[in-house]
Each structure stands twice: as structure tokens, then as C-alpha cells.
Tab-separated table of C-alpha atoms in Angstrom:
chain	number	residue	atom	x	y	z
A	160	MET	CA	-62.228	20.442	-55.569
A	161	LEU	CA	-61.323	21.996	-52.218
A	162	ASP	CA	-64.080	23.209	-49.888
A	163	GLU	CA	-63.243	26.900	-49.372
A	164	SER	CA	-65.376	27.010	-46.239
A	165	LEU	CA	-62.783	24.782	-44.527
A	166	LEU	CA	-59.048	24.979	-43.979
A	167	THR	CA	-57.796	22.338	-46.412
A	168	ASP	CA	-54.286	21.888	-47.790
A	169	ARG	CA	-52.964	20.514	-51.094
A	170	PHE	CA	-52.963	16.995	-49.667
A	171	ALA	CA	-56.704	17.044	-48.825
A	172	ARG	CA	-56.013	17.322	-45.095
A	173	THR	CA	-58.576	19.421	-43.212
A	174	PHE	CA	-57.544	21.465	-40.180
A	175	GLY	CA	-60.150	21.849	-37.466
A	176	TYR	CA	-57.789	22.018	-34.489
A	177	LEU	CA	-55.884	25.132	-33.370
A	178	ARG	CA	-53.024	24.994	-30.879
A	179	LEU	CA	-52.585	28.497	-29.491
A	180	SER	CA	-49.530	29.415	-27.415
A	181	LEU	CA	-50.225	32.063	-24.776
A	182	THR	CA	-46.608	32.711	-23.747
A	183	GLU	CA	-43.105	31.324	-24.259
A	184	LYS	CA	-42.373	31.862	-20.568
A	185	CYS	CA	-42.094	28.760	-18.377
A	186	ASN	CA	-41.277	28.261	-14.692
A	187	PHE	CA	-39.938	24.696	-15.014
A	188	SER	CA	-36.498	23.711	-16.313
A	189	CYS	CA	-37.212	20.353	-17.927
A	190	SER	CA	-34.135	18.457	-19.063
A	191	TYR	CA	-35.588	17.850	-22.539
A	192	CYS	CA	-36.780	21.404	-23.153
A	193	LEU	CA	-35.293	24.176	-21.006
A	194	PRO	CA	-32.487	22.627	-18.932
A	195	ASP	CA	-31.061	26.083	-18.173
A	196	GLY	CA	-34.451	27.612	-17.431
A	197	SER	CA	-36.664	29.841	-19.533
A	198	GLU	CA	-35.112	32.237	-22.025
A	199	CYS	CA	-38.289	34.312	-21.897
A	200	HIS	CA	-38.529	36.657	-18.916
A	201	SER	CA	-41.309	38.941	-20.113
A	202	MET	CA	-44.792	38.523	-21.547
A	203	GLU	CA	-44.567	41.804	-23.403
A	204	GLY	CA	-45.878	41.359	-26.917
A	205	ASP	CA	-47.954	38.266	-26.151
A	206	LEU	CA	-51.383	38.118	-27.753
A	207	SER	CA	-53.997	40.283	-26.056
A	208	LEU	CA	-57.468	39.061	-25.175
A	209	ILE	CA	-59.080	40.933	-28.063
A	210	GLU	CA	-56.465	39.590	-30.509
A	211	ILE	CA	-57.188	36.074	-29.273
A	212	ARG	CA	-60.914	36.576	-29.852
A	213	ARG	CA	-60.338	37.834	-33.388
A	214	LEU	CA	-57.921	35.014	-34.158
A	215	VAL	CA	-60.200	32.247	-32.876
A	216	THR	CA	-63.201	33.791	-34.655
A	217	ALA	CA	-61.427	33.683	-38.031
A	218	PHE	CA	-60.360	30.088	-37.471
A	219	THR	CA	-63.881	28.993	-36.536
A	220	LEU	CA	-65.317	30.596	-39.668
A	221	LEU	CA	-62.994	28.216	-41.528
A	222	GLY	CA	-64.183	25.139	-39.656
A	223	THR	CA	-62.044	25.036	-36.507
A	224	GLN	CA	-63.908	23.409	-33.635
A	225	LYS	CA	-61.181	22.784	-31.052
A	226	VAL	CA	-58.686	25.152	-29.436
A	227	ARG	CA	-55.835	23.988	-27.229
A	228	LEU	CA	-54.137	26.632	-25.087
A	229	THR	CA	-50.430	25.953	-24.618
A	230	GLY	CA	-47.195	27.739	-23.760
A	231	GLY	CA	-44.497	27.850	-22.436
A	232	GLU	CA	-46.669	27.547	-19.360
A	233	PRO	CA	-50.108	29.084	-20.074
A	234	SER	CA	-51.128	29.312	-16.403
A	235	LEU	CA	-48.541	32.084	-15.982
A	236	ARG	CA	-51.042	34.306	-17.804
A	237	ARG	CA	-53.073	36.048	-15.105
A	238	ASP	CA	-55.954	36.397	-17.558
A	239	LEU	CA	-56.101	32.663	-18.341
A	240	CYS	CA	-59.707	32.305	-17.134
A	241	ASP	CA	-60.749	35.240	-19.328
A	242	ILE	CA	-58.968	33.624	-22.280
A	243	ILE	CA	-60.782	30.323	-21.674
A	244	LYS	CA	-64.139	32.138	-21.466
A	245	THR	CA	-63.391	34.102	-24.629
A	246	CYS	CA	-62.460	31.016	-26.653
A	247	LYS	CA	-65.467	29.076	-25.381
A	248	SER	CA	-67.824	31.936	-26.268
A	249	VAL	CA	-66.856	31.977	-29.961
A	250	ALA	CA	-69.582	30.322	-32.013
A	251	GLY	CA	-68.351	27.059	-33.494
A	252	ILE	CA	-65.863	26.135	-30.772
A	253	ASN	CA	-67.025	22.954	-29.069
A	254	SER	CA	-63.865	22.152	-27.117
A	255	VAL	CA	-61.352	24.309	-25.250
A	256	ALA	CA	-58.382	22.377	-23.892
A	257	LEU	CA	-55.324	23.339	-21.849
A	258	THR	CA	-51.844	21.837	-21.661
A	259	THR	CA	-50.038	22.726	-18.426
A	260	ASN	CA	-47.071	21.677	-16.316
A	261	GLY	CA	-49.513	21.551	-13.398
A	262	PHE	CA	-47.755	24.148	-11.261
A	263	ARG	CA	-51.059	25.931	-10.498
A	264	LEU	CA	-53.330	22.933	-10.979
A	265	GLU	CA	-54.252	22.354	-7.342
A	266	LYS	CA	-55.053	26.057	-6.790
A	267	ASP	CA	-56.734	26.944	-10.064
A	268	VAL	CA	-58.279	23.878	-11.717
A	269	ALA	CA	-61.750	24.619	-10.317
A	270	SER	CA	-61.697	28.172	-11.700
A	271	TRP	CA	-60.503	26.896	-15.114
A	272	ARG	CA	-63.394	24.447	-15.183
A	273	ALA	CA	-65.864	27.150	-14.155
A	274	ALA	CA	-64.545	29.361	-16.976
A	275	GLY	CA	-65.522	26.664	-19.483
A	276	LEU	CA	-62.432	24.476	-19.887
A	277	ASP	CA	-63.416	21.114	-21.390
A	278	ALA	CA	-60.197	19.120	-21.526
A	279	LEU	CA	-56.929	19.123	-19.636
A	280	ASN	CA	-53.456	17.728	-20.359
A	281	VAL	CA	-50.962	17.722	-17.494
A	282	SER	CA	-47.253	17.052	-18.046
A	283	ILE	CA	-46.025	14.468	-15.536
A	284	ASP	CA	-42.705	12.939	-16.565
A	285	SER	CA	-42.297	10.709	-13.509
A	286	LEU	CA	-44.430	9.444	-10.625
A	287	ARG	CA	-41.358	9.313	-8.393
A	288	PRO	CA	-40.665	12.635	-6.610
A	289	GLU	CA	-36.875	12.456	-6.922
A	290	MET	CA	-36.984	11.613	-10.633
A	291	PHE	CA	-39.691	14.206	-11.253
A	292	GLN	CA	-37.469	16.873	-9.709
A	293	LEU	CA	-34.444	15.677	-11.684
A	294	ILE	CA	-36.361	15.954	-14.970
A	295	THR	CA	-38.359	19.138	-14.349
A	296	GLY	CA	-36.389	21.054	-11.717
A	297	SER	CA	-39.594	21.224	-9.660
A	298	GLY	CA	-40.599	19.682	-6.343
A	299	LYS	CA	-44.328	20.073	-7.069
A	300	LEU	CA	-45.223	16.463	-7.912
A	301	ARG	CA	-47.380	15.902	-4.816
A	302	SER	CA	-49.362	19.103	-5.450
A	303	ILE	CA	-49.764	18.231	-9.143
A	304	LEU	CA	-51.131	14.779	-8.318
A	305	THR	CA	-53.548	16.321	-5.821
A	306	GLY	CA	-54.682	18.749	-8.508
A	307	LEU	CA	-55.138	15.857	-10.918
A	308	ASP	CA	-57.455	14.150	-8.421
A	309	GLU	CA	-59.429	17.392	-8.130
A	310	ALA	CA	-59.654	17.630	-11.913
A	311	GLN	CA	-61.108	14.114	-12.057
A	312	ALA	CA	-63.794	15.104	-9.565
A	313	LEU	CA	-64.714	18.162	-11.668
A	314	GLY	CA	-65.822	16.041	-14.617
A	315	PHE	CA	-63.616	17.135	-17.514
A	316	LYS	CA	-64.526	15.622	-20.893
A	317	GLN	CA	-60.933	14.488	-21.297
A	318	LEU	CA	-58.100	14.237	-18.812
A	319	LYS	CA	-54.629	13.288	-20.019
A	320	ILE	CA	-51.108	12.983	-18.673
A	321	ASN	CA	-48.200	13.763	-21.011
A	322	THR	CA	-44.933	11.920	-20.350
A	323	VAL	CA	-41.829	12.435	-22.491
A	324	LEU	CA	-39.940	9.165	-22.868
A	325	LEU	CA	-36.331	9.452	-21.652
A	326	ARG	CA	-34.035	6.443	-21.923
A	327	GLU	CA	-31.894	7.224	-18.861
A	328	GLN	CA	-34.524	8.876	-16.668
A	329	ASN	CA	-38.072	7.480	-16.723
A	330	ALA	CA	-37.901	4.495	-19.087
A	331	ARG	CA	-38.138	2.036	-16.190
A	332	GLU	CA	-41.402	3.463	-14.844
A	333	LEU	CA	-43.844	1.844	-17.277
A	334	ASP	CA	-45.207	-0.504	-14.614
A	335	ASP	CA	-45.745	2.436	-12.238
A	336	PHE	CA	-47.661	4.377	-14.900
A	337	LEU	CA	-49.790	1.371	-15.860
A	338	ALA	CA	-50.733	0.846	-12.213
A	339	PHE	CA	-51.611	4.544	-11.927
A	340	ILE	CA	-54.179	4.485	-14.742
A	341	LYS	CA	-55.667	1.080	-13.915
A	342	THR	CA	-58.297	2.652	-11.665
A	343	ARG	CA	-58.343	6.221	-13.068
A	344	ARG	CA	-60.224	7.484	-16.133
A	345	ILE	CA	-57.123	9.124	-17.536
A	346	THR	CA	-55.266	8.767	-20.823
A	347	LEU	CA	-51.522	8.511	-20.276
A	348	ARG	CA	-49.616	9.612	-23.384
A	349	PHE	CA	-46.002	8.631	-23.867
A	350	ILE	CA	-44.322	11.109	-26.213
A	351	GLU	CA	-41.123	10.271	-28.049
A	352	LEU	CA	-38.388	12.818	-27.457
A	353	MET	CA	-38.089	15.043	-30.533
A	354	ARG	CA	-34.915	16.539	-31.895
A	355	THR	CA	-34.924	20.361	-31.749
A	356	GLY	CA	-32.351	22.982	-32.610
A	357	ASP	CA	-30.539	22.925	-29.280
A	358	ASN	CA	-30.767	19.340	-27.999
A	359	ALA	CA	-28.715	17.165	-30.391
A	360	ASP	CA	-26.496	15.591	-27.724
A	361	PHE	CA	-29.359	15.096	-25.271
A	362	PHE	CA	-31.496	13.551	-28.017
A	363	ALA	CA	-28.749	11.083	-28.927
A	364	ARG	CA	-28.498	9.909	-25.293
A	365	GLN	CA	-32.156	9.917	-24.335
A	366	HIS	CA	-34.313	9.129	-27.370
A	367	LEU	CA	-36.386	5.988	-26.935
A	368	SER	CA	-38.765	4.705	-29.599
A	369	GLY	CA	-42.397	4.285	-28.597
A	370	GLU	CA	-42.456	1.176	-30.760
A	371	ARG	CA	-41.052	-0.826	-27.835
A	372	ILE	CA	-43.965	0.182	-25.637
A	373	GLN	CA	-46.443	-0.500	-28.436
A	374	GLN	CA	-45.163	-4.052	-28.840
A	375	ARG	CA	-45.400	-4.684	-25.103
A	376	LEU	CA	-48.960	-3.333	-24.938
A	377	LEU	CA	-50.093	-5.500	-27.848
A	378	SER	CA	-48.491	-8.576	-26.289
A	379	GLU	CA	-50.367	-7.909	-23.026
A	380	GLY	CA	-53.836	-7.653	-24.545
A	381	TRP	CA	-54.136	-3.942	-25.300
A	382	THR	CA	-55.957	-3.010	-28.530
A	383	GLN	CA	-55.765	0.188	-30.586
A	384	LYS	CA	-58.708	2.556	-30.389
A	385	ILE	CA	-60.127	4.332	-33.473
A	386	ARG	CA	-59.189	8.043	-33.533
A	387	SER	CA	-61.921	10.685	-33.408
A	388	ALA	CA	-62.006	13.410	-36.077
A	389	ASN	CA	-60.450	16.158	-33.917
A	390	ALA	CA	-58.058	13.942	-31.973
A	391	GLY	CA	-54.343	14.592	-31.762
A	392	PRO	CA	-51.661	12.369	-33.313
A	393	ALA	CA	-51.524	9.734	-30.575
A	394	LYS	CA	-52.219	6.059	-31.163
A	395	GLU	CA	-54.496	5.198	-28.233
A	396	PHE	CA	-54.711	1.745	-26.669
A	397	ILE	CA	-57.329	0.310	-24.330
A	398	HIS	CA	-57.510	-2.828	-22.165
A	399	PRO	CA	-60.563	-4.487	-20.561
A	400	ASP	CA	-58.849	-4.569	-17.157
A	401	TYR	CA	-57.954	-0.854	-17.152
A	402	ILE	CA	-60.225	2.161	-16.675
A	403	GLY	CA	-57.565	4.423	-18.173
A	404	SER	CA	-55.883	4.193	-21.562
A	405	ILE	CA	-52.430	4.606	-23.092
A	406	GLY	CA	-51.506	6.922	-25.947
A	407	LEU	CA	-48.286	6.832	-27.960
A	408	ILE	CA	-47.028	9.837	-29.920
A	409	MET	CA	-44.300	8.621	-32.272
A	410	PRO	CA	-43.240	11.410	-34.642
A	411	TYR	CA	-40.539	9.258	-36.246
A	412	SER	CA	-42.995	6.553	-37.277
A	413	LYS	CA	-44.041	6.021	-40.894
A	414	ASN	CA	-46.872	8.257	-42.169
A	415	PHE	CA	-47.026	10.195	-38.883
A	416	CYS	CA	-48.065	13.375	-40.729
A	417	ALA	CA	-50.580	11.762	-43.093
A	418	ASP	CA	-53.598	12.749	-41.009
A	419	CYS	CA	-52.290	16.008	-39.543
A	420	ASN	CA	-55.250	18.153	-38.464
A	421	ARG	CA	-53.735	20.975	-36.416
A	422	LEU	CA	-52.225	24.390	-36.975
A	423	ARG	CA	-50.171	26.294	-34.438
A	424	VAL	CA	-50.051	29.979	-33.581
A	425	SER	CA	-47.339	31.390	-31.336
A	426	SER	CA	-47.900	33.872	-28.525
A	427	LYS	CA	-46.475	36.519	-30.877
A	428	ALA	CA	-49.166	35.802	-33.517
A	429	GLU	CA	-46.942	33.772	-35.852
A	430	LEU	CA	-48.526	30.989	-37.881
A	431	TYR	CA	-46.647	27.661	-37.693
A	432	LEU	CA	-47.692	25.442	-40.580
A	433	CYS	CA	-45.571	22.726	-38.947
A	434	LEU	CA	-43.866	22.503	-35.569
A	435	PHE	CA	-40.576	22.065	-37.424
A	436	ALA	CA	-41.016	24.528	-40.287
A	437	GLU	CA	-38.154	26.890	-41.122
A	438	GLN	CA	-40.260	30.000	-41.697
A	439	HIS	CA	-43.255	31.374	-39.796
A	440	GLN	CA	-45.586	34.152	-40.858
A	441	SER	CA	-46.793	36.973	-38.625
A	442	MET	CA	-50.527	37.636	-38.480
A	443	ARG	CA	-50.351	40.526	-36.039
A	444	ALA	CA	-51.374	43.223	-38.522
A	445	LEU	CA	-54.461	41.174	-39.425
A	446	LEU	CA	-55.590	41.071	-35.788
A	447	GLN	CA	-56.072	44.821	-35.449
A	448	SER	CA	-59.589	44.778	-36.899
A	449	ASP	CA	-62.816	42.934	-36.130
A	450	ASP	CA	-63.172	42.073	-39.822
A	451	PRO	CA	-62.141	38.388	-40.052
A	452	GLN	CA	-62.023	38.219	-43.865
A	453	PRO	CA	-58.401	39.365	-44.421
A	454	LEU	CA	-57.147	36.841	-41.860
A	455	MET	CA	-59.298	34.093	-43.376
A	456	ASN	CA	-57.869	34.862	-46.819
A	457	PHE	CA	-54.345	34.786	-45.409
A	458	LEU	CA	-54.908	31.405	-43.719
A	459	ARG	CA	-56.342	29.825	-46.861
A	460	ALA	CA	-53.393	31.020	-48.933
A	461	ALA	CA	-50.740	30.144	-46.350
A	462	LEU	CA	-52.027	26.606	-45.965
A	463	GLN	CA	-51.290	25.841	-49.611
A	464	HIS	CA	-47.590	26.012	-48.692
A	465	LYS	CA	-47.831	23.343	-45.996
A	466	THR	CA	-45.579	20.390	-46.787
A	467	ALA	CA	-46.656	16.756	-46.737
A	468	SER	CA	-44.447	15.914	-43.752
A	469	HIS	CA	-41.857	17.171	-41.314
A	470	ASP	CA	-38.234	16.234	-42.026
A	471	LEU	CA	-37.207	15.044	-38.563
A	472	GLN	CA	-35.987	11.720	-39.909
A	473	ASN	CA	-33.266	13.690	-41.730
A	474	GLN	CA	-32.404	15.647	-38.558
A	475	ILE	CA	-33.912	18.834	-39.982
A	476	THR	CA	-35.691	20.659	-37.159
A	477	GLY	CA	-36.472	24.009	-38.769
A	478	SER	CA	-36.360	27.091	-36.578
A	479	THR	CA	-37.762	25.394	-33.460
A	480	ARG	CA	-34.954	25.701	-30.914
A	481	HIS	CA	-36.989	24.146	-28.078
A	482	LEU	CA	-40.598	23.138	-27.524
A	483	ALA	CA	-41.371	25.950	-25.063
A	484	MET	CA	-41.450	28.237	-28.098
A	485	ILE	CA	-44.767	26.830	-29.281
A	486	GLY	CA	-45.982	24.209	-26.818
A	487	GLY	CA	-45.113	21.069	-28.755
């Protein structure tokens, strides 16, 4: 029998982790996501602060304990600190995290921390300035690394680097990344490139399986760490000689979706039952009142339509054209 006080689907998976996109707008032009730059040039229609409070409140009443703020690039929201404070103030939320490209990290990380941010993921696809600029279209690597050092000094609960694996661009940098985390309390997560609606040719050229890295780590004395209840999908590996750790996100691996624990909401208030679902349901009308019950009822009912797995292995990507739409 399902516990109606929690968000539980037909496959007995419980969802205590909300990924909330604050905008589709992004100021980088990453080769694997927005090679021609952002399609979104306005934040009109993005969730308001009061809508965010109502949304997070309803989710927490159904057992959600962790909120991750994503984009696009969430730091383009001028009210980001207010959003962090609002999420952190909702009873039941014990972790507010942010995923960012790091553009404003050096300038703003202290204010994010002061607002209540607990965890931080920074996208760094290369440690070499020329390659970083080739991949992202940005020359900000030095500033981002400085901001990362500042974030370490501020004492975040979790600090992670996200790196998308690209066969022809950063695949030869594993030794550089391992050296980087040897003396830093940072989790470096290698993310397999995912097929989306507009990147078929790029995917065919650049996809690299994380299995290769996993085999190397195991052969060099790394061991897999047990996942915590509200952790993401990464397999995390630790080594006695390293202060940092390595995470691998491999969406094409067997049973990847078996322990899914997150739901996604777009900046336009659409519920994504899966990153690669075909249809998404708007919750905007349910966010116009402080009464959380209608939204809670909607979420319970919607979740019963969640499928057991994505269908990426069959090259079915749903309506997700690119990852800036919902923050990955």
C-alpha cells in the first residue's frame, strides 16, 4: 500500500528531491547544449517568488526535503538570493542546492551562502582555458576557478564540479581532473553526453561511455561509495590517497532509472515526470492560491503516470530539445 503522505509512484519509488528551473535563459554557448547561443532572450513568464514558495511548500508537504535550483543559468535571475532564502525557509527543506555555469561565482558566491545555500554544483568542462572556451564559448575559466576556491572557504555541505564527457574535446583530461581533486574536498562528476532532440550528429561524434572511466578507477584502487537517500544518480568513487571523489552519471547504463528520486519543474511551471518525457503538464493555475491541497492532489495523480525508465537507448528523447530547457 502506497504512503499517501509521500510522493510515490507505481514502482514504489519515492520522490524527495525537486529540481526547479528558474529560467531557460543562458549566457554560455556550450557545444553540447546551445552551440548557437540561447534561444531564450526574455525571462517573461518565469516563476515568480510567491509561485516558487507555493510550489516548494506543496512538495515539502509530500515529503520533499531537497531543492536544486537550475536553469538555463539560474544566476541570471536578479532575485536569486531571495529565491534561495524562500526555499530554505519552507519547513521540511533541509538542503537547497544550486547548479551554475559559474559566470557569477566569484562575485556572488558569498551572498548565495549567506542567503542559505547548502550545496553548489559548478559546470567546468575543461581545466584548460583554450579548451574551456572552445566548449563553452566563455573565457571565464580563471574567474570560475577563483570562485570555486572561495566556495571551498565558505564551508558548503557539498561542492561538486560537473563535466560533460566529450570524445573529441576533453576526453584526454582525466589526469588533469584527478590531480585537481587530489587535494580538494570536491566531487568531480563526469556526465555522459545525452542525446536530445537537436544534437543527433554531435552525439554520434562525441558520446563517450563512462564505463571506460569506471574501469580505470577500479583498476587504480578506487572503490564505490554507498549512495545517500537524497543523492542524485551518480555512482561515486573514493580513494584513500585523494581528498576529493569522482562521480559518474551514466544514463545509458542498465537499471539507471531504478532508483530515480527526483522530479523536475520548468521555469514555466511545467511538471517533468522524466527529463525525456514527451508530454509535460502545467501547474500554473494551481500556483495562484496559498492552498497547497489542489497542487498536492495533482502531483499525486500525475506521478502514477511516470514510466519505469527513459527510452534513450532507443534514441527516443521526448520533447527535450536541449538541456537548457530544464537544467539536465
